[in-house]
Every structure is written in C-alpha cells, then in structure tokens.
Tab-separated table of C-alpha atoms in Angstrom:
chain	number	residue	atom	x	y	z
A	1	MET	CA	-49.604	22.908	103.459
A	2	PRO	CA	-49.532	20.504	100.491
A	3	SER	CA	-50.759	16.978	101.014
A	4	ASN	CA	-48.570	13.869	101.075
A	5	ASN	CA	-49.939	12.953	97.640
A	6	ASP	CA	-48.928	16.311	96.117
A	7	CYS	CA	-45.439	16.145	97.611
A	8	ILE	CA	-44.771	12.656	96.197
A	9	LYS	CA	-46.132	13.646	92.780
A	10	PHE	CA	-43.917	16.720	92.722
A	11	HIS	CA	-40.880	14.651	93.773
A	12	LEU	CA	-41.495	11.969	91.125
A	13	ASN	CA	-42.671	14.464	88.453
A	14	ILE	CA	-45.980	12.649	87.919
A	15	GLU	CA	-48.908	14.761	86.689
A	16	ASP	CA	-51.650	12.165	86.179
A	17	PRO	CA	-54.627	13.324	88.316
A	18	ASN	CA	-56.019	9.784	88.502
A	19	ILE	CA	-53.027	8.508	90.494
A	20	VAL	CA	-53.336	8.999	94.251
A	21	PHE	CA	-50.344	8.249	96.509
A	22	SER	CA	-51.081	7.057	100.027
A	23	ASP	CA	-47.750	6.000	101.573
A	24	TYR	CA	-44.012	5.447	101.014
A	25	PHE	CA	-41.427	3.290	102.798
A	26	LYS	CA	-38.110	1.454	102.306
A	27	LYS	CA	-37.740	-2.297	101.861
A	28	TYR	CA	-34.604	-4.451	101.661
A	29	ILE	CA	-34.791	-6.681	98.558
A	30	ASN	CA	-31.955	-8.705	96.992
A	31	GLY	CA	-29.188	-6.768	98.719
A	32	LYS	CA	-30.622	-3.298	97.976
A	33	TYR	CA	-32.917	-0.864	99.774
A	34	HIS	CA	-35.885	-0.147	97.515
A	35	ASN	CA	-37.931	3.051	97.826
A	36	ILE	CA	-41.540	1.829	97.656
A	37	TYR	CA	-44.395	4.242	96.890
A	38	ALA	CA	-47.959	2.974	97.381
A	39	ALA	CA	-50.521	4.460	94.998
A	40	GLU	CA	-53.966	3.808	93.546
A	41	LEU	CA	-54.953	4.409	89.924
A	42	ILE	CA	-58.602	5.509	89.728
A	43	GLN	CA	-60.919	4.810	86.786
A	44	PRO	CA	-62.959	8.057	86.358
A	45	HIS	CA	-65.317	6.792	83.629
A	46	CYS	CA	-66.051	3.857	81.350
A	47	PRO	CA	-63.638	3.817	78.354
A	48	TYR	CA	-66.400	2.386	76.109
A	49	CYS	CA	-69.473	4.549	76.794
A	50	ARG	CA	-67.832	7.340	78.882
A	51	SER	CA	-70.366	6.741	81.677
A	52	THR	CA	-69.472	7.587	85.271
A	53	ASN	CA	-72.003	5.085	86.657
A	54	LEU	CA	-69.384	2.510	87.656
A	55	LYS	CA	-69.249	-0.335	90.122
A	56	HIS	CA	-65.963	-1.089	91.862
A	57	ASN	CA	-64.762	-4.618	91.006
A	58	GLY	CA	-61.432	-5.026	92.854
A	59	HIS	CA	-57.825	-4.052	92.056
A	60	TYR	CA	-54.877	-5.266	89.995
A	61	THR	CA	-51.570	-4.530	91.770
A	62	SER	CA	-48.565	-3.787	89.555
A	63	ASN	CA	-45.021	-3.073	90.790
A	64	VAL	CA	-43.851	-0.375	88.369
A	65	CYS	CA	-40.102	0.204	87.985
A	66	PHE	CA	-39.540	3.980	88.018
A	67	ILE	CA	-36.518	6.170	87.261
A	68	THR	CA	-34.019	6.965	90.007
A	69	ALA	CA	-30.955	9.170	90.304
A	70	ASP	CA	-29.178	6.560	92.485
A	71	ALA	CA	-29.025	3.016	91.085
A	72	SER	CA	-28.240	1.624	94.538
A	73	HIS	CA	-31.719	2.717	95.740
A	74	PRO	CA	-34.270	1.570	93.115
A	75	VAL	CA	-37.682	3.243	93.039
A	76	THR	CA	-40.817	1.087	92.750
A	77	ILE	CA	-44.403	2.338	92.565
A	78	ARG	CA	-46.820	-0.258	93.960
A	79	LEU	CA	-49.735	0.748	91.763
A	80	LYS	CA	-53.234	-0.610	92.511
A	81	LYS	CA	-55.256	-0.285	89.321
A	82	GLN	CA	-59.020	-0.126	89.815
A	83	ARG	CA	-61.191	-2.701	88.116
A	84	VAL	CA	-64.724	-1.499	87.413
A	85	LEU	CA	-68.007	-2.701	85.947
A	86	CYS	CA	-70.047	-0.174	83.961
A	87	ASN	CA	-73.699	-0.224	84.994
A	88	ASN	CA	-74.766	1.195	81.624
A	89	CYS	CA	-72.969	-0.967	79.031
A	90	LEU	CA	-72.157	-3.825	81.473
A	91	LYS	CA	-68.513	-3.975	80.256
A	92	ARG	CA	-65.555	-4.518	82.565
A	93	SER	CA	-62.395	-2.411	82.351
A	94	MET	CA	-59.221	-1.605	84.271
A	95	ALA	CA	-57.766	1.839	84.911
A	96	GLN	CA	-54.917	2.876	82.583
A	97	SER	CA	-52.380	5.690	82.766
A	98	ASN	CA	-49.590	7.197	80.646
A	99	LEU	CA	-47.286	6.373	83.577
A	100	VAL	CA	-47.007	2.781	82.345
A	101	ASN	CA	-48.332	0.809	79.371
A	102	LYS	CA	-50.963	-1.874	79.785
A	103	TYR	CA	-49.562	-5.248	80.928
A	104	CYS	CA	-46.151	-3.627	81.463
A	105	HIS	CA	-44.139	-3.126	84.681
A	106	ILE	CA	-41.536	-0.672	83.311
A	107	SER	CA	-42.599	2.978	83.462
A	108	ASN	CA	-42.552	5.059	80.290
A	109	ALA	CA	-40.261	7.530	82.052
A	110	SER	CA	-37.698	4.728	82.501
A	111	LYS	CA	-37.989	3.814	78.828
A	112	ARG	CA	-37.429	7.418	77.794
A	113	LYS	CA	-34.354	7.592	79.992
A	114	VAL	CA	-33.016	4.366	78.460
A	115	LEU	CA	-33.555	5.782	74.949
A	116	ALA	CA	-31.692	8.938	75.953
A	117	ALA	CA	-28.811	6.760	77.202
A	118	PHE	CA	-28.697	5.056	73.774
A	119	THR	CA	-27.617	8.358	72.218
A	120	GLU	CA	-24.330	8.022	74.126
A	121	ASP	CA	-21.489	5.605	73.418
A	122	ARG	CA	-22.452	3.004	76.030
A	123	SER	CA	-23.125	-0.721	76.120
A	124	MET	CA	-26.556	-2.214	76.868
A	125	THR	CA	-25.176	-3.880	79.996
A	126	SER	CA	-24.061	-0.591	81.554
A	127	ILE	CA	-27.393	1.068	80.671
A	128	ALA	CA	-29.320	-1.839	82.227
A	129	ARG	CA	-27.189	-1.707	85.383
A	130	GLU	CA	-27.722	2.041	85.806
A	131	HIS	CA	-31.504	1.812	85.436
A	132	ASN	CA	-31.991	-1.429	87.435
A	133	LEU	CA	-33.363	-3.222	84.395
A	134	SER	CA	-32.503	-6.463	82.643
A	135	VAL	CA	-30.496	-6.425	79.431
A	136	ASN	CA	-33.480	-8.006	77.632
A	137	THR	CA	-35.693	-5.103	78.718
A	138	VAL	CA	-33.132	-2.586	77.442
A	139	GLN	CA	-33.002	-4.522	74.174
A	140	ARG	CA	-36.797	-4.384	73.832
A	141	VAL	CA	-36.700	-0.619	74.337
A	142	LEU	CA	-34.101	-0.418	71.542
A	143	GLU	CA	-36.390	-2.461	69.274
A	144	SER	CA	-39.211	0.032	69.859
A	145	CYS	CA	-37.452	2.413	67.447
A	146	SER	CA	-37.611	2.076	63.694
A	147	PRO	CA	-34.409	1.104	61.815
A	148	LYS	CA	-35.465	3.077	58.716
A	149	PHE	CA	-33.341	6.055	57.715
A	150	TYR	CA	-35.031	7.669	54.722
A	151	ASP	CA	-38.752	7.423	53.929
A	152	ASP	CA	-39.355	10.238	51.429
A	153	PHE	CA	-39.079	8.533	48.029
A	154	GLU	CA	-39.978	11.769	46.210
A	155	ARG	CA	-36.808	13.614	47.172
A	156	LEU	CA	-33.071	12.923	47.310
A	157	PRO	CA	-30.167	15.133	48.441
A	158	GLU	CA	-28.342	16.919	45.614
A	159	HIS	CA	-24.952	15.596	46.721
A	160	LEU	CA	-24.487	11.946	47.725
A	161	ALA	CA	-21.496	9.998	49.049
A	162	PHE	CA	-21.078	6.204	48.656
A	163	ASP	CA	-18.901	3.883	50.736
A	164	GLU	CA	-18.979	0.637	52.724
A	165	PHE	CA	-18.088	-0.460	56.253
A	166	LYS	CA	-17.570	-3.761	58.049
A	167	GLY	CA	-20.508	-4.656	60.307
A	168	VAL	CA	-22.559	-7.693	61.351
A	169	GLY	CA	-20.706	-10.964	60.832
A	170	LYS	CA	-17.701	-9.044	59.433
A	171	LYS	CA	-19.677	-8.427	56.246
A	172	LEU	CA	-19.416	-5.200	54.278
A	173	HIS	CA	-22.534	-2.992	54.346
A	174	PHE	CA	-23.298	-0.163	51.910
A	175	ILE	CA	-23.732	3.339	53.354
A	176	CYS	CA	-24.969	6.480	51.597
A	177	LEU	CA	-24.628	9.984	53.058
A	178	ASP	CA	-25.941	13.468	52.289
A	179	GLY	CA	-22.849	15.427	51.213
A	180	ASP	CA	-24.198	18.742	52.558
A	181	SER	CA	-25.909	17.913	55.871
A	182	HIS	CA	-23.757	14.790	56.541
A	183	GLN	CA	-26.898	12.873	57.528
A	184	VAL	CA	-27.124	9.148	56.752
A	185	VAL	CA	-29.481	8.533	53.820
A	186	GLN	CA	-29.469	4.725	53.976
A	187	ILE	CA	-27.480	1.702	55.124
A	188	LEU	CA	-28.006	-1.527	53.180
A	189	ARG	CA	-27.265	-5.041	54.358
A	190	THR	CA	-24.862	-5.722	51.465
A	191	ARG	CA	-22.771	-3.544	49.164
A	192	PHE	CA	-23.609	-5.433	45.981
A	193	LYS	CA	-24.984	-3.784	42.853
A	194	PRO	CA	-28.456	-5.482	42.740
A	195	GLU	CA	-29.422	-4.344	46.253
A	196	ILE	CA	-28.183	-0.780	45.651
A	197	LEU	CA	-30.204	-0.584	42.437
A	198	ARG	CA	-33.262	-2.119	44.122
A	199	TYR	CA	-33.236	0.537	46.853
A	200	PHE	CA	-32.654	3.631	44.695
A	201	TYR	CA	-35.201	2.554	42.072
A	202	LYS	CA	-37.826	3.094	44.800
A	203	PHE	CA	-37.241	6.814	44.303
A	204	SER	CA	-39.083	8.568	41.511
A	205	PRO	CA	-37.172	9.453	38.298
A	206	LYS	CA	-37.638	13.131	39.170
A	207	ALA	CA	-35.972	12.648	42.586
A	208	ARG	CA	-33.034	10.757	41.050
A	209	ALA	CA	-32.634	13.431	38.373
A	210	MET	CA	-32.103	16.058	41.116
A	211	VAL	CA	-28.814	14.468	42.246
A	212	LYS	CA	-25.873	16.595	41.049
A	213	THR	CA	-22.791	14.748	42.375
A	214	VAL	CA	-21.997	11.273	43.688
A	215	THR	CA	-18.718	11.012	45.621
A	216	MET	CA	-17.155	7.560	45.883
A	217	ASP	CA	-13.955	5.573	46.135
A	218	LEU	CA	-12.509	3.571	43.241
A	219	ASN	CA	-14.924	0.642	43.589
A	220	CYS	CA	-15.286	-0.889	40.137
A	221	TYR	CA	-19.116	-0.863	39.903
A	222	TYR	CA	-20.031	2.304	41.851
A	223	PRO	CA	-19.585	4.515	38.730
A	224	ILE	CA	-21.783	2.115	36.715
A	225	VAL	CA	-24.492	2.260	39.398
A	226	ALA	CA	-24.278	6.056	39.649
A	227	ARG	CA	-24.567	6.557	35.874
A	228	GLU	CA	-27.566	4.211	35.694
A	229	LEU	CA	-29.443	5.713	38.659
A	230	PHE	CA	-28.590	9.420	38.453
A	231	PRO	CA	-28.530	10.645	34.831
A	232	ASN	CA	-27.606	14.256	35.701
A	233	ALA	CA	-24.998	13.503	38.372
A	234	GLN	CA	-21.260	13.992	38.081
A	235	ILE	CA	-19.073	11.183	39.437
A	236	VAL	CA	-16.477	12.490	41.921
A	237	ILE	CA	-13.591	10.212	42.940
A	238	ASP	CA	-12.526	10.914	46.516
A	239	ARG	CA	-9.071	12.534	46.786
A	240	PHE	CA	-8.104	10.608	49.918
A	241	HIS	CA	-8.572	7.271	48.136
A	242	MET	CA	-6.476	8.467	45.211
A	243	VAL	CA	-3.587	9.365	47.550
A	244	GLN	CA	-4.072	6.090	49.406
A	245	MET	CA	-3.729	4.080	46.182
A	246	LEU	CA	-0.592	6.007	45.214
A	247	THR	CA	1.133	5.473	48.569
A	248	ARG	CA	0.226	1.775	48.647
A	249	SER	CA	1.597	1.312	45.146
A	250	PHE	CA	4.876	2.996	46.082
A	251	ASN	CA	5.125	1.016	49.322
A	252	SER	CA	4.676	-2.234	47.440
A	253	LEU	CA	7.607	-1.402	45.135
A	254	ARG	CA	9.732	-0.185	48.071
A	255	VAL	CA	9.317	-3.544	49.843
A	256	GLN	CA	10.108	-5.480	46.656
A	257	THR	CA	13.257	-3.410	46.091
A	258	MET	CA	14.297	-3.720	49.750
A	259	LYS	CA	14.138	-7.525	49.630
A	260	GLN	CA	16.708	-7.573	46.839
A	261	PHE	CA	19.429	-6.514	49.324
A	262	LYS	CA	20.921	-8.243	52.340
A	263	LYS	CA	19.501	-7.260	55.737
A	264	GLN	CA	22.895	-5.998	56.928
A	265	SER	CA	23.421	-3.752	53.902
A	266	ARG	CA	23.053	0.036	53.958
A	267	GLU	CA	20.491	-0.087	51.117
A	268	TYR	CA	18.205	-2.430	53.085
A	269	LYS	CA	18.345	-0.159	56.143
A	270	LEU	CA	17.649	2.948	54.030
A	271	LEU	CA	14.455	1.393	52.682
A	272	LYS	CA	13.384	-0.405	55.883
A	273	SER	CA	13.766	1.731	59.011
A	274	THR	CA	12.864	5.115	57.509
A	275	TRP	CA	9.836	4.024	55.453
A	276	LYS	CA	7.621	6.809	56.861
A	277	LEU	CA	9.860	9.491	55.343
A	278	TYR	CA	9.043	8.274	51.829
A	279	LEU	CA	5.326	8.827	52.409
A	280	MET	CA	5.795	12.412	53.603
A	281	LYS	CA	5.504	15.248	51.146
A	282	TYR	CA	8.944	16.114	49.827
A	283	ASP	CA	8.507	19.809	50.710
A	284	LYS	CA	8.011	18.889	54.381
A	285	LEU	CA	11.221	16.865	54.703
A	286	ASN	CA	13.966	18.314	56.886
A	287	LYS	CA	16.657	19.507	54.471
A	288	LYS	CA	18.884	21.635	56.708
A	289	MET	CA	19.199	20.169	60.219
A	290	PRO	CA	21.077	16.844	60.235
A	291	TYR	CA	20.441	14.345	63.035
A	292	TYR	CA	22.377	11.315	64.191
A	293	ASP	CA	20.841	8.068	62.909
A	294	TRP	CA	22.079	5.015	64.800
A	295	HIS	CA	21.172	2.728	61.886
A	296	PHE	CA	23.740	4.386	59.643
A	297	LYS	CA	26.111	5.689	62.349
A	298	ASP	CA	26.098	9.077	60.655
A	299	TYR	CA	24.558	12.558	60.752
A	300	LEU	CA	21.962	12.849	57.992
A	301	THR	CA	19.018	15.045	57.049
A	302	GLN	CA	15.648	13.496	56.163
A	303	GLU	CA	16.128	14.580	52.546
A	304	HIS	CA	19.543	12.892	52.439
A	305	VAL	CA	18.073	9.612	53.708
A	306	VAL	CA	15.252	9.623	51.130
A	307	LEU	CA	17.502	10.502	48.180
A	308	ASP	CA	20.048	7.841	49.167
A	309	GLY	CA	17.239	5.267	49.378
A	310	LEU	CA	15.900	6.222	45.941
A	311	ASP	CA	19.360	5.722	44.441
A	312	CYS	CA	18.914	1.987	45.050
A	313	SER	CA	16.620	1.687	42.011
A	314	LYS	CA	15.772	3.929	39.062
A	315	GLU	CA	12.298	2.409	38.892
A	316	LEU	CA	11.748	3.211	42.590
A	317	GLU	CA	12.936	6.795	42.030
A	318	ASN	CA	10.545	7.348	39.092
A	319	THR	CA	7.651	5.880	41.071
A	320	TYR	CA	8.453	8.140	44.042
A	321	TRP	CA	8.419	11.326	41.969
A	322	ILE	CA	5.208	10.285	40.197
A	323	MET	CA	3.589	9.871	43.629
A	324	GLN	CA	4.954	13.201	44.901
A	325	ASP	CA	3.943	15.141	41.769
A	326	PHE	CA	0.467	13.589	41.846
A	327	MET	CA	-0.084	14.541	45.518
A	328	THR	CA	1.141	18.097	44.840
A	329	ALA	CA	-1.189	18.402	41.831
A	330	ILE	CA	-4.136	17.175	43.915
A	331	GLN	CA	-3.391	19.743	46.621
A	332	SER	CA	-3.016	22.606	44.133
A	333	LYS	CA	-5.949	21.359	41.947
A	334	ASP	CA	-3.707	21.385	38.884
A	335	GLU	CA	-5.710	19.424	36.295
A	336	LYS	CA	-3.114	19.904	33.524
A	337	GLN	CA	-0.408	18.315	35.686
A	338	ILE	CA	-2.743	15.400	36.512
A	339	ILE	CA	-3.371	14.788	32.798
A	340	HIS	CA	0.384	14.943	32.108
A	341	LEU	CA	1.148	12.426	34.893
A	342	LEU	CA	-1.556	10.010	33.733
A	343	HIS	CA	0.151	9.809	30.345
A	344	SER	CA	3.685	9.483	31.737
A	345	LYS	CA	5.988	7.078	29.836
A	346	GLN	CA	8.576	6.629	32.623
A	347	ALA	CA	9.630	3.200	33.904
A	348	ILE	CA	7.615	2.760	37.101
A	349	GLY	CA	6.528	-0.112	39.345
A	350	LYS	CA	3.903	-2.585	38.155
A	351	GLN	CA	1.387	-1.665	40.871
A	352	MET	CA	1.854	2.085	40.279
A	353	HIS	CA	1.297	1.460	36.566
A	354	GLN	CA	-1.934	-0.380	37.436
A	355	THR	CA	-2.994	2.528	39.667
A	356	LEU	CA	-2.503	5.029	36.841
A	357	LEU	CA	-4.508	2.768	34.517
A	358	THR	CA	-7.328	2.760	37.104
A	359	PHE	CA	-7.208	6.570	37.198
A	360	LYS	CA	-7.365	6.659	33.377
A	361	HIS	CA	-10.369	4.319	33.441
A	362	ASN	CA	-12.097	6.784	35.829
A	363	TYR	CA	-10.651	9.807	34.003
A	364	THR	CA	-13.654	12.149	34.376
A	365	GLY	CA	-14.247	11.181	38.010
A	366	VAL	CA	-10.597	11.793	38.899
A	367	LEU	CA	-10.632	15.271	37.345
A	368	ASN	CA	-13.955	16.045	39.079
A	369	GLY	CA	-12.400	14.906	42.365
A	370	ILE	CA	-9.528	17.363	41.876
A	371	SER	CA	-11.784	20.349	41.189
A	372	SER	CA	-14.788	19.545	43.411
A	373	SER	CA	-15.126	20.706	47.014
A	374	TYR	CA	-16.977	17.485	47.942
A	375	SER	CA	-15.199	14.427	49.292
A	376	ASN	CA	-15.838	11.283	51.344
A	377	GLY	CA	-14.248	12.825	54.438
A	378	CYS	CA	-17.624	13.204	56.188
A	379	LEU	CA	-18.455	9.589	55.342
A	380	GLU	CA	-15.142	8.319	56.735
A	381	GLY	CA	-15.980	10.158	59.984
A	382	VAL	CA	-19.374	8.424	60.187
A	383	ASN	CA	-17.704	5.056	59.489
A	384	ARG	CA	-15.270	5.731	62.330
A	385	LYS	CA	-18.216	6.434	64.640
A	386	ILE	CA	-19.948	3.211	63.555
A	387	LYS	CA	-16.778	1.242	64.337
A	388	GLN	CA	-16.770	2.773	67.820
A	389	ILE	CA	-20.441	1.794	68.312
A	390	GLU	CA	-19.609	-1.801	67.355
A	391	ARG	CA	-16.491	-1.846	69.537
A	392	THR	CA	-18.421	-0.653	72.597
A	393	ALA	CA	-20.996	-3.422	72.136
A	394	TYR	CA	-18.341	-6.063	71.273
A	395	GLY	CA	-20.077	-6.423	67.901
A	396	TYR	CA	-23.711	-6.860	66.846
A	397	SER	CA	-25.417	-10.062	65.741
A	398	SER	CA	-28.577	-8.229	64.607
A	399	PHE	CA	-28.375	-5.858	61.630
A	400	SER	CA	-31.535	-3.981	62.670
A	401	HIS	CA	-30.131	-3.377	66.186
A	402	LEU	CA	-27.005	-1.861	64.652
A	403	LEU	CA	-29.094	0.418	62.408
A	404	ILE	CA	-31.240	1.620	65.324
A	405	ARG	CA	-28.171	2.342	67.448
A	406	ILE	CA	-26.608	4.356	64.612
A	407	ARG	CA	-29.859	6.312	64.253
A	408	LEU	CA	-30.014	7.057	67.974
A	409	GLU	CA	-26.386	8.197	68.196
A	410	GLU	CA	-26.940	10.323	65.090
A	411	ASN	CA	-30.038	11.811	66.830
A	412	ILE	CA	-32.412	10.579	64.089
A	413	VAL	CA	-35.177	9.146	66.280
A	414	LYS	CA	-38.423	7.701	64.922
A	415	GLU	CA	-40.459	5.414	67.143
A	416	LYS	CA	-42.814	2.686	66.000
A	417	GLU	CA	-46.508	3.552	66.067
A	418	SER	CA	-47.306	0.838	68.630
A	419	ASN	CA	-45.618	2.753	71.474
A	420	ASN	CA	-47.174	5.718	73.258
A	421	TYR	CA	-44.073	7.036	75.023
A	422	SER	CA	-41.952	9.626	73.241
A	423	LEU	CA	-38.396	10.904	73.235
A	424	VAL	CA	-37.088	14.304	72.199
A	425	VAL	CA	-33.357	14.328	71.367
C-alpha cells in the first residue's frame, strides 16, 4: 500500500523527491475552507561544495499557494524548508525546490496556469479570482514574459503588411505582419516615419533586400518608407481600402446632394432612407420583385429606387457609375479598365476626384493591388483581435503589457531569463 506521502504527491502532481508530506487538513480562513498540506523540504547536500556532511540549523516555513480545480477551496502547502550548516565549507544554506522560487509564496504551477489563462480572452481580475491570487500577482506573472516580437535581425519575411491600430492612450501604434504566416513581426509605439525607419534599419541590408512585397493602405508616407527600406519590394495597395475610399467619396456627395432638397420631398427620401442600396453592387440589386416602400407609398424594386435617386443630380450619377465600374474592375482584376477609369474626364464629385488623384499618385501600387493575391485582410483580422483584447481589459495604460498580452493570445511565448518556470502553448 502506498504511503500517505506518495498519495499526496500523486494527487498534487509533485515529483520532487526532497519534499516529504506528513499531514493534510482543512482550515476556515476568510470565509473559505482551505486545504492545507504540511510538508518538509529536505536539503540533501551543500549547494556550494556538494558535501553531505550537514548540520541541521532550523526551518523556514512558507505557505505556498498551489493550483486548485475549485476556487472556493484554495490549496496551500505549508512548506518547512530546512536550514543547514555545512561542516566542510562552513556556509549556511536553505533548501530550494522547483515547486516554488526562492523568497516566493506562489507556486510555479500556479504561475504556469495563470500564463495559460492569458492565452484566452479574459481579464486579469477574473484570472486572479479563479486562482485565488491578487491582481498585482497576476500582473507580475504577465511581466515575466518578454514583449519582443522579432529578434532575428538577419532575416525578414518575403511578404510584409503595414497598418496601424488605436491602443494605449488612444494613440495609433504601427503594426507589421508576415503576409504568409500571418504572424506579427513587430508593433511599434508610434506610427511615425522616424520610428519605423529606426526599427527596420536594425535589419541587415541583405535581410531587407529579401522582401518582395509590402501591402499597405493609402497612408501618404508608407510608400516612401517601403521604397527606402526595401529596394526590391513591390508596393501593393490594399483592395479593401481602395473600395472604402470610393464608397466614402460617393457617400459624401450623396449627403451634399440630399441637403439641397427639402426633407419632405421625394428626392430627399430617395437619397436618405435607402442609402445602403447605393453602396451595394449594381448586379446584386433586386430588379424584378417590387416591394412596398412606406416612404414613397409605392411598389418599387431596388434598382428603381437607386436610378430614381441618381436622377437628382448628373454629377451624383457619374460618381456612382465610376464607383461601380471601379469595384467591378477590382473584382475581375481588369487593369485596363482601372487605367481607363483613372483618366476619366466626366463631371464627378470633388471628393471622388481627389480619390482618383490619390490612386494616380499611387499608380503602380494600385495596379499591383489589383493583380496581387496579397492584401491587408489578415492584418485587419489581427487588429480586430487586438481591439477585443483591449475591450476585455477596459483598455491598457502600459504599452508593454498590451504587447505581452497580444503575444500570449497569438501563442508567441518567450519568457525572460530570470524565471525558471516554463509554459508550453
């Protein structure tokens, strides 16, 4: 029959042979029943000279917080660490174990469980409550991980994606992603040109020359940065941002045109209540089945509503068809049609005209965006996940804490060298 010590070790999954359990009992503390395990940590030899000729010199009792499946019944190991005096080298020492770090009362198993909880979308308060720890302790465990994302300055992914997101203090941070593996390459505190250049100049010229494409939105200085840093890379303008600029330009003109009419007029209602129909692709509009619209007190198809609204202004109509033709050309990857639309001489809205000028200014990047299979879609997904991380925590005041949490939820774990407990995700 196994001994009491072996049974407790098996139950708690502790394998250290120097820990000997002698008893266990329950104790009511602060409104909860605690499971208390009494144990002694033996010092087998001197850590300085490895001698076994030791003299017992008392104990240091430490109440170690251990993991538990039920937060309402915390587990505490009352560990008596042997103090010894070496008769050979005359040095004093205290027994140590991988169960808990020196001068610490939180077991390494608890820390590993907290780190595993950080990979889920949870707040620090809920993690602390589940593990019977303070929020400050959970925060210290978070700080034990490194906030660095990319350390190999001799290699860069062949396909990069640039963007920014709103983070600490509602400031915009720069984020760079690997276009193939969708792993985060780096997140910088600001999105300004000097800091981006400062970071990427840490990479060797050979590593920067390996980059083939850089996908980005229509930020004015991203193309300048990409051309300076990556001499062999093609600039790819993201298709989603092109469509977004087109729809915003049309919407701006639609609102301006709508405000020229009285609120009770049919024209105002055509441009106001059915605004979503104008942003749909024309091919997807309902052209056959009329429905009763209470705004107009008539049976109309979606196509009929859109065409009637466009009749309010010739400029609005031209802008609408430019937007529709551009979106169709992007979907079909028709570069000739894109070139034709960029040089259109039709009377269009001021903002749409400015959008087409922006596309002309980034002419090569726009055409590369049409033909390339790479986009910022993966990066927008990561940004959405980062927003959820911030929302769960009600925002972050520390930039490094935000970076570590992103790393943990992306399963990119690298602990600082000062800690001897590990986590496999």
